[in-house]
PDB file of C-alpha atoms in Angstrom:
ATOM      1  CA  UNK A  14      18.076 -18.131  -6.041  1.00  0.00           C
ATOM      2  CA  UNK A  15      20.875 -18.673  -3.430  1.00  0.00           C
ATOM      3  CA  UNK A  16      22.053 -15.305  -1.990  1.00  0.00           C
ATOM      4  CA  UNK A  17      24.801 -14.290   0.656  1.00  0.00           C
ATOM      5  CA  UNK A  18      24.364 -11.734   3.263  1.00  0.00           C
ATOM      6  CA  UNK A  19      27.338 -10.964   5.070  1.00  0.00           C
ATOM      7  CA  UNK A  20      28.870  -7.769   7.395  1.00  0.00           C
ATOM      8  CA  UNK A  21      29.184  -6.802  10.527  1.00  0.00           C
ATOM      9  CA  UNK A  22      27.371  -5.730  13.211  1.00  0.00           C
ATOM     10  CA  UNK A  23      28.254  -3.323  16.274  1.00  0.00           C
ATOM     11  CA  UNK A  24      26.610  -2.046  19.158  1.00  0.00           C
ATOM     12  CA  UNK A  25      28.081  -0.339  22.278  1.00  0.00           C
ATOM     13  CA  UNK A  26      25.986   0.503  25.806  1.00  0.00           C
ATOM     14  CA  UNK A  27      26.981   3.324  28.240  1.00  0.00           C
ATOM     15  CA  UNK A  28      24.270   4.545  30.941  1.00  0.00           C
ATOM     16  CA  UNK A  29      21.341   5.476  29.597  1.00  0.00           C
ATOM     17  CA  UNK A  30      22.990   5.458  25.946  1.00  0.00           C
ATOM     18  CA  UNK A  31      23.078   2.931  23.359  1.00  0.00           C
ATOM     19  CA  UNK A  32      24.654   2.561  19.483  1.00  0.00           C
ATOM     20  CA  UNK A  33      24.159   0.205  17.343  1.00  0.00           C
ATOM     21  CA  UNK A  34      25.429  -0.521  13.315  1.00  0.00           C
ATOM     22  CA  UNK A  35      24.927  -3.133  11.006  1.00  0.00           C
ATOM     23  CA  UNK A  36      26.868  -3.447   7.623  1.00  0.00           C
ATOM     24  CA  UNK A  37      25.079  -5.875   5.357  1.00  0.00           C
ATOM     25  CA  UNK A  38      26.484  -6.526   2.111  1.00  0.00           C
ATOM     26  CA  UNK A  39      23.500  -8.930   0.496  1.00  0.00           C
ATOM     27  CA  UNK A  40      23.956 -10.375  -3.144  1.00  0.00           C
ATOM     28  CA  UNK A  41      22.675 -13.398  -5.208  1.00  0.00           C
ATOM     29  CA  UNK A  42      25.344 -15.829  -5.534  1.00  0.00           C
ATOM     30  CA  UNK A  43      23.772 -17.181  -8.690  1.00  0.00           C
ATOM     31  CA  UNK A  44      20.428 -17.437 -10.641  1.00  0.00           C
ATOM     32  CA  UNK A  45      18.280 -16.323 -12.760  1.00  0.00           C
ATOM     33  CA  UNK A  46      14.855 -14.659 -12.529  1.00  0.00           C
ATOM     34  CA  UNK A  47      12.629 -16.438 -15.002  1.00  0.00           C
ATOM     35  CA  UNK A  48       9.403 -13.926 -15.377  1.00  0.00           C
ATOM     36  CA  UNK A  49       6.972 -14.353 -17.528  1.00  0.00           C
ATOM     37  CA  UNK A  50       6.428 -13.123 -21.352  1.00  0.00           C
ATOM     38  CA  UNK A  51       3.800 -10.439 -20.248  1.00  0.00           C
ATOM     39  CA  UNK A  52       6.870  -9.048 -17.582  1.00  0.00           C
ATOM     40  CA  UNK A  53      10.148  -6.928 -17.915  1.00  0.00           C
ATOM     41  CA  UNK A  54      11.637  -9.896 -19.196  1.00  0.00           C
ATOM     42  CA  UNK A  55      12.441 -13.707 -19.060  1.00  0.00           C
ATOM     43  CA  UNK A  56      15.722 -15.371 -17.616  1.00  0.00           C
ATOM     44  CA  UNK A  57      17.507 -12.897 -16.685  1.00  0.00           C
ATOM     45  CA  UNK A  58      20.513 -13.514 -14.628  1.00  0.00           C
ATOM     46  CA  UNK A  59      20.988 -12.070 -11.415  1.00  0.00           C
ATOM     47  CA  UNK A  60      24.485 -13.435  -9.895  1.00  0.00           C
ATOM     48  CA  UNK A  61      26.254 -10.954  -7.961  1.00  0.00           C
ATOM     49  CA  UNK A  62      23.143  -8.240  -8.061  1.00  0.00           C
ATOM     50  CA  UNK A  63      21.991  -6.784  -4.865  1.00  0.00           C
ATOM     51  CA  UNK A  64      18.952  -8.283  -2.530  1.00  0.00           C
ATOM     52  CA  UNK A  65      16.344  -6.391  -2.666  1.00  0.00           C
ATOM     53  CA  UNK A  66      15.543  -4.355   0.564  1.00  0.00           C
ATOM     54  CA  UNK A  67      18.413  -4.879   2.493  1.00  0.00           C
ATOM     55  CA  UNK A  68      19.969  -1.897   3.650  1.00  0.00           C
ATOM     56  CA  UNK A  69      24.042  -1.719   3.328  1.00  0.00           C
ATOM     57  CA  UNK A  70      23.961   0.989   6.546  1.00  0.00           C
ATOM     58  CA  UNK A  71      21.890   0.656   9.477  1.00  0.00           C
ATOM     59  CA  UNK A  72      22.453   3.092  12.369  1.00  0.00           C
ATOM     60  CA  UNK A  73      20.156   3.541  15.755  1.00  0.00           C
ATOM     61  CA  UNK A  74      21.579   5.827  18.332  1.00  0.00           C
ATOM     62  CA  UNK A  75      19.176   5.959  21.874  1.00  0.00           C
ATOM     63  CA  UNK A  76      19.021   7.634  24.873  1.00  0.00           C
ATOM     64  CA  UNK A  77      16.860   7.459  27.813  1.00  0.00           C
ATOM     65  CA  UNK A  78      17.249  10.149  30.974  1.00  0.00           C
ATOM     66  CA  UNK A  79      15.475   9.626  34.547  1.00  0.00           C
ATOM     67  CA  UNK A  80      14.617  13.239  34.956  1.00  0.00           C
ATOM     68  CA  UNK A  81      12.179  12.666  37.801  1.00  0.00           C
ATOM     69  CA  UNK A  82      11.183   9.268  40.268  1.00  0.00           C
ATOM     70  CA  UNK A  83       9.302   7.592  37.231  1.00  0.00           C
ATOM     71  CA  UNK A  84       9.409   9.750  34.491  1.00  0.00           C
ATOM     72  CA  UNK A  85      12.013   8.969  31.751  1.00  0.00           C
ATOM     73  CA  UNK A  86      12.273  10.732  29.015  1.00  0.00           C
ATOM     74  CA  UNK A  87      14.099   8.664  25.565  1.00  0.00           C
ATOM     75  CA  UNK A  88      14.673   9.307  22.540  1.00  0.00           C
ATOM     76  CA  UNK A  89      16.130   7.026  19.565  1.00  0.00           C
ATOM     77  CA  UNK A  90      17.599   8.157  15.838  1.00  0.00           C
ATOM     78  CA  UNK A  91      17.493   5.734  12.970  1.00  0.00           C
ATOM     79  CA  UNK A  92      19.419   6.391   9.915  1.00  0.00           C
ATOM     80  CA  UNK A  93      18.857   3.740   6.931  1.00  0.00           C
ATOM     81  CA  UNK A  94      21.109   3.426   3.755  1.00  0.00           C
ATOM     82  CA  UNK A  95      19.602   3.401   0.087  1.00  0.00           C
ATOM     83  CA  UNK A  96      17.727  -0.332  -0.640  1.00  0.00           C
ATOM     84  CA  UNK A  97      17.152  -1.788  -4.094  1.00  0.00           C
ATOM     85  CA  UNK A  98      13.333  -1.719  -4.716  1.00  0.00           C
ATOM     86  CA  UNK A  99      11.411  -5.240  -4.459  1.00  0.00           C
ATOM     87  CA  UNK A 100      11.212  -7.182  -7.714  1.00  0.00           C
ATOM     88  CA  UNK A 101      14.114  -5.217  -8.845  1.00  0.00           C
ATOM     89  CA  UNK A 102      15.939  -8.421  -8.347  1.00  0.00           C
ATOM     90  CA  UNK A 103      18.371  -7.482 -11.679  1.00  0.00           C
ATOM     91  CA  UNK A 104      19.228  -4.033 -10.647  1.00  0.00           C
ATOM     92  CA  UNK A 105      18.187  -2.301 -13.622  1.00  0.00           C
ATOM     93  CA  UNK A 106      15.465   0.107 -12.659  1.00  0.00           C
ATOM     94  CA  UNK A 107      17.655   2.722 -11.938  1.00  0.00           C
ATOM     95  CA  UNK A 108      15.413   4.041  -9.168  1.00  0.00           C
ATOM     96  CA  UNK A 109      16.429   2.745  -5.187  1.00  0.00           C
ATOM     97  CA  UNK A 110      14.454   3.637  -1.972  1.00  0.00           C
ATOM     98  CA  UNK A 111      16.154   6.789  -0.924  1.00  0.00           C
ATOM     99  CA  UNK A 112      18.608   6.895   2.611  1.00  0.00           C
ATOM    100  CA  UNK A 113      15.980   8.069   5.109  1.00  0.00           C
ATOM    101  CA  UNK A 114      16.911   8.963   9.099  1.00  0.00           C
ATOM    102  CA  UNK A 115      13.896   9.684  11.829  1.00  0.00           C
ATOM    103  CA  UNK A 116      14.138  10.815  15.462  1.00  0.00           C
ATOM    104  CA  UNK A 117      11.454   9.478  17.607  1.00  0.00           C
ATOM    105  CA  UNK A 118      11.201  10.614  21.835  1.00  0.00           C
ATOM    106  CA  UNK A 119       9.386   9.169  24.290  1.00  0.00           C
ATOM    107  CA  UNK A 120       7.675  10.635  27.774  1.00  0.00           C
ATOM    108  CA  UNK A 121       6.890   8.353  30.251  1.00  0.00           C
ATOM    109  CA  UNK A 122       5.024   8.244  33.600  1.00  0.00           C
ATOM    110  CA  UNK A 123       5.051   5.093  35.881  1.00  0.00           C
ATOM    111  CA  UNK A 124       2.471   4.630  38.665  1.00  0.00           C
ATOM    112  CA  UNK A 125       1.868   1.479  40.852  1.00  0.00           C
ATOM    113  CA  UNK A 126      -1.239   1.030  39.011  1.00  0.00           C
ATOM    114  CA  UNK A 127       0.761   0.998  35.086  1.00  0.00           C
ATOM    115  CA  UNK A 128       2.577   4.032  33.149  1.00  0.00           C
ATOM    116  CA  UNK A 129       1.134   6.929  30.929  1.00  0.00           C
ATOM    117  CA  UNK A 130       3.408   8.113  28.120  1.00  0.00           C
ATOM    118  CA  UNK A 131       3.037  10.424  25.144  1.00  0.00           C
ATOM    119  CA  UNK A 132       5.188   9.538  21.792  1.00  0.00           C
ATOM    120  CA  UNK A 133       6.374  11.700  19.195  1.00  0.00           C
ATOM    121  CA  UNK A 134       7.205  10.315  15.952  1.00  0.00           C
ATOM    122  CA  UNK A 135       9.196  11.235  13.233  1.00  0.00           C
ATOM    123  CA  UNK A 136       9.993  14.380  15.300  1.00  0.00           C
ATOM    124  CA  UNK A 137      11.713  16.337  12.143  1.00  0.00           C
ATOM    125  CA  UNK A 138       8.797  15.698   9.641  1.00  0.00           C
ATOM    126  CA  UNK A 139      11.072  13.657   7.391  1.00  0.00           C
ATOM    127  CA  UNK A 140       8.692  12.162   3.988  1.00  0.00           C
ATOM    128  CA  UNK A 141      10.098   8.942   3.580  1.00  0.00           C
ATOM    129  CA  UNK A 142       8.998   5.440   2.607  1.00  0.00           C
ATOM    130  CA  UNK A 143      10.493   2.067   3.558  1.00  0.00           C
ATOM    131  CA  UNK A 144       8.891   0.377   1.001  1.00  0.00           C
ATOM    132  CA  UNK A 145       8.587   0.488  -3.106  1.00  0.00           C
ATOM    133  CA  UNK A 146       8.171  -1.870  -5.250  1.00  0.00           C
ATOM    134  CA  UNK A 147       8.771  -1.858  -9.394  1.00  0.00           C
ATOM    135  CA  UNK A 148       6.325  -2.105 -11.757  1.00  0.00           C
ATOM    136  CA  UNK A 149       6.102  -6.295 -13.688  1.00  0.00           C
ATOM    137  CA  UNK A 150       5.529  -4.569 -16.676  1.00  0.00           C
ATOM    138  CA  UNK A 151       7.184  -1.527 -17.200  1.00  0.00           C
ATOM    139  CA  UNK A 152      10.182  -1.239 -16.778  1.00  0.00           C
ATOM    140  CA  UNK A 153      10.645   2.661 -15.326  1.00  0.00           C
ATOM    141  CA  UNK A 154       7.856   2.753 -13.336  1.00  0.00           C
ATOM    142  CA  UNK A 155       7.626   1.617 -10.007  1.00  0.00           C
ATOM    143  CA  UNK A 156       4.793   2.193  -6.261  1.00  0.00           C
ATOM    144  CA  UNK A 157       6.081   3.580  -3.500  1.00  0.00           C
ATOM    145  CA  UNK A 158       3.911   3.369   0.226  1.00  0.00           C
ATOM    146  CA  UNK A 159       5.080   6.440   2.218  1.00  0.00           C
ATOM    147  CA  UNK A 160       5.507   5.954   6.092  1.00  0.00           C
ATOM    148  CA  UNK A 161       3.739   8.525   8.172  1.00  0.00           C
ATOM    149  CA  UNK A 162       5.003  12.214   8.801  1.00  0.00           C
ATOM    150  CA  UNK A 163       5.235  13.465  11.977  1.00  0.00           C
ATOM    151  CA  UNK A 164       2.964  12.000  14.337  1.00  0.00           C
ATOM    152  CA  UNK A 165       2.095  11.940  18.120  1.00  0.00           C
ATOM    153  CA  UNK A 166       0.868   9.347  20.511  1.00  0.00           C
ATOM    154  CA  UNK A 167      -0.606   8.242  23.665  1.00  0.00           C
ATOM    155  CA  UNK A 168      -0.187   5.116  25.947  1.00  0.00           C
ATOM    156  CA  UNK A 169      -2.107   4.206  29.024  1.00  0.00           C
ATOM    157  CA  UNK A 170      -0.558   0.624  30.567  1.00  0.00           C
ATOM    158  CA  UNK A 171      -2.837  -0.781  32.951  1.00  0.00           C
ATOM    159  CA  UNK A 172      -1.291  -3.475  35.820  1.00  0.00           C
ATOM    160  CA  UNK A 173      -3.516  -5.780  37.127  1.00  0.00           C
TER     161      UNK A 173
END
C-alpha cells in the first residue's frame, strides 16, 4: 500500500566529534492488508497506521581521539526509538520492539604495512533485538531474534 515517510534529519561535525538525528514519521497513506482466511484476518485497513520497523528517533553520537602517531581510539552511541513489529502492518498487536541504545569503541593501530585494531561491542551488555516479527496466526504472539550481548573483536588489515 502507498505509505509516507517524512521528518527531519540533523547531523553536526566538530573535531573528532560527530551527531547525528533522524525524525521519521512513516505511515500508510491508504490500503488495506488482505491476508488470508488461515491469518489474523482479511482486509483490514491500514490508512494512517505506522510502517513497520521504522524508528520515529534515531540518535548516533561518535568520537574518535589521536592519542598516539597512529593509534586512535573511537567510540560511537546509538540510541533507537520503539518500532512497530513486521507484519504488524494494522497496529494491533499491542507488543513494539522496545527503545534500545549501545556504545561500541574502537582501538586502532596503523603501520605502513595495514592497521591492527581490537573492537568492543555493545560495551554496557544491553539485551536487545532489532528485529521481531508477529505471529500470521495468532494474534498475541509474536518471534523476536536478539542481537548479540557484549562482544569483542579483532582486525588485522593487510596493504599490499
Amino acid at each position: 500500500p502507498p505509505s509516507r515517510r517524512q521528518g527531519a534529519e540533523l547531523e553536526a561535525r566538530w573535531g573528532g566529534f560527530k551527531a547525528a538525528y533522524a525524525y521519521t514519521d512513516a505511515k500508510f497513506l491508504e490500503g488495506t492488508l488482505q491476508g488470508s482466511p488461515f491469518a489474523i484476518g482479511t482486509n483490514i485497513p491500514i490508512g494512517g497506521n505506522t510502517v513497520p520497523l521504522v524508528p520515529r528517533h534515531k540518535l548516533n553520537l561518535a568520537a574518535a581521539w589521536d592519542i598516539a602517531p597512529r593509534t586512535r581510539l573511537s567510540g560511537a552511541f546509538t540510541a533507537l526509538s520503539e518500532q512497530v513489529l513486521d507484519n504488524d502492518e494494522p497496529n494491533t498487536l499491542g507488543h513494539r520492539i522496545p527503545a534500545y541504545y549501545v556504545v561500541d569503541v574502537k582501538l586502532a593501530q596503523t603501520y605502513r604495512w595495514g592497521r591492527l585494531a581490537a573492537t568492543l561491542n555493545n560495551l554496557l551488555n544491553e539485551k536487545y533485538y532489532d528485529y521481531a516479527v508477529r505471529s500470521a496466526f495468532t494474534p498475541d504472539r509474536y518471534s523476536v531474534y536478539p542481537l548479540p550481548e557484549r562482544s569483542f573483536g579483532f582486525i588485522a588489515e593487510l596493504r599490499l
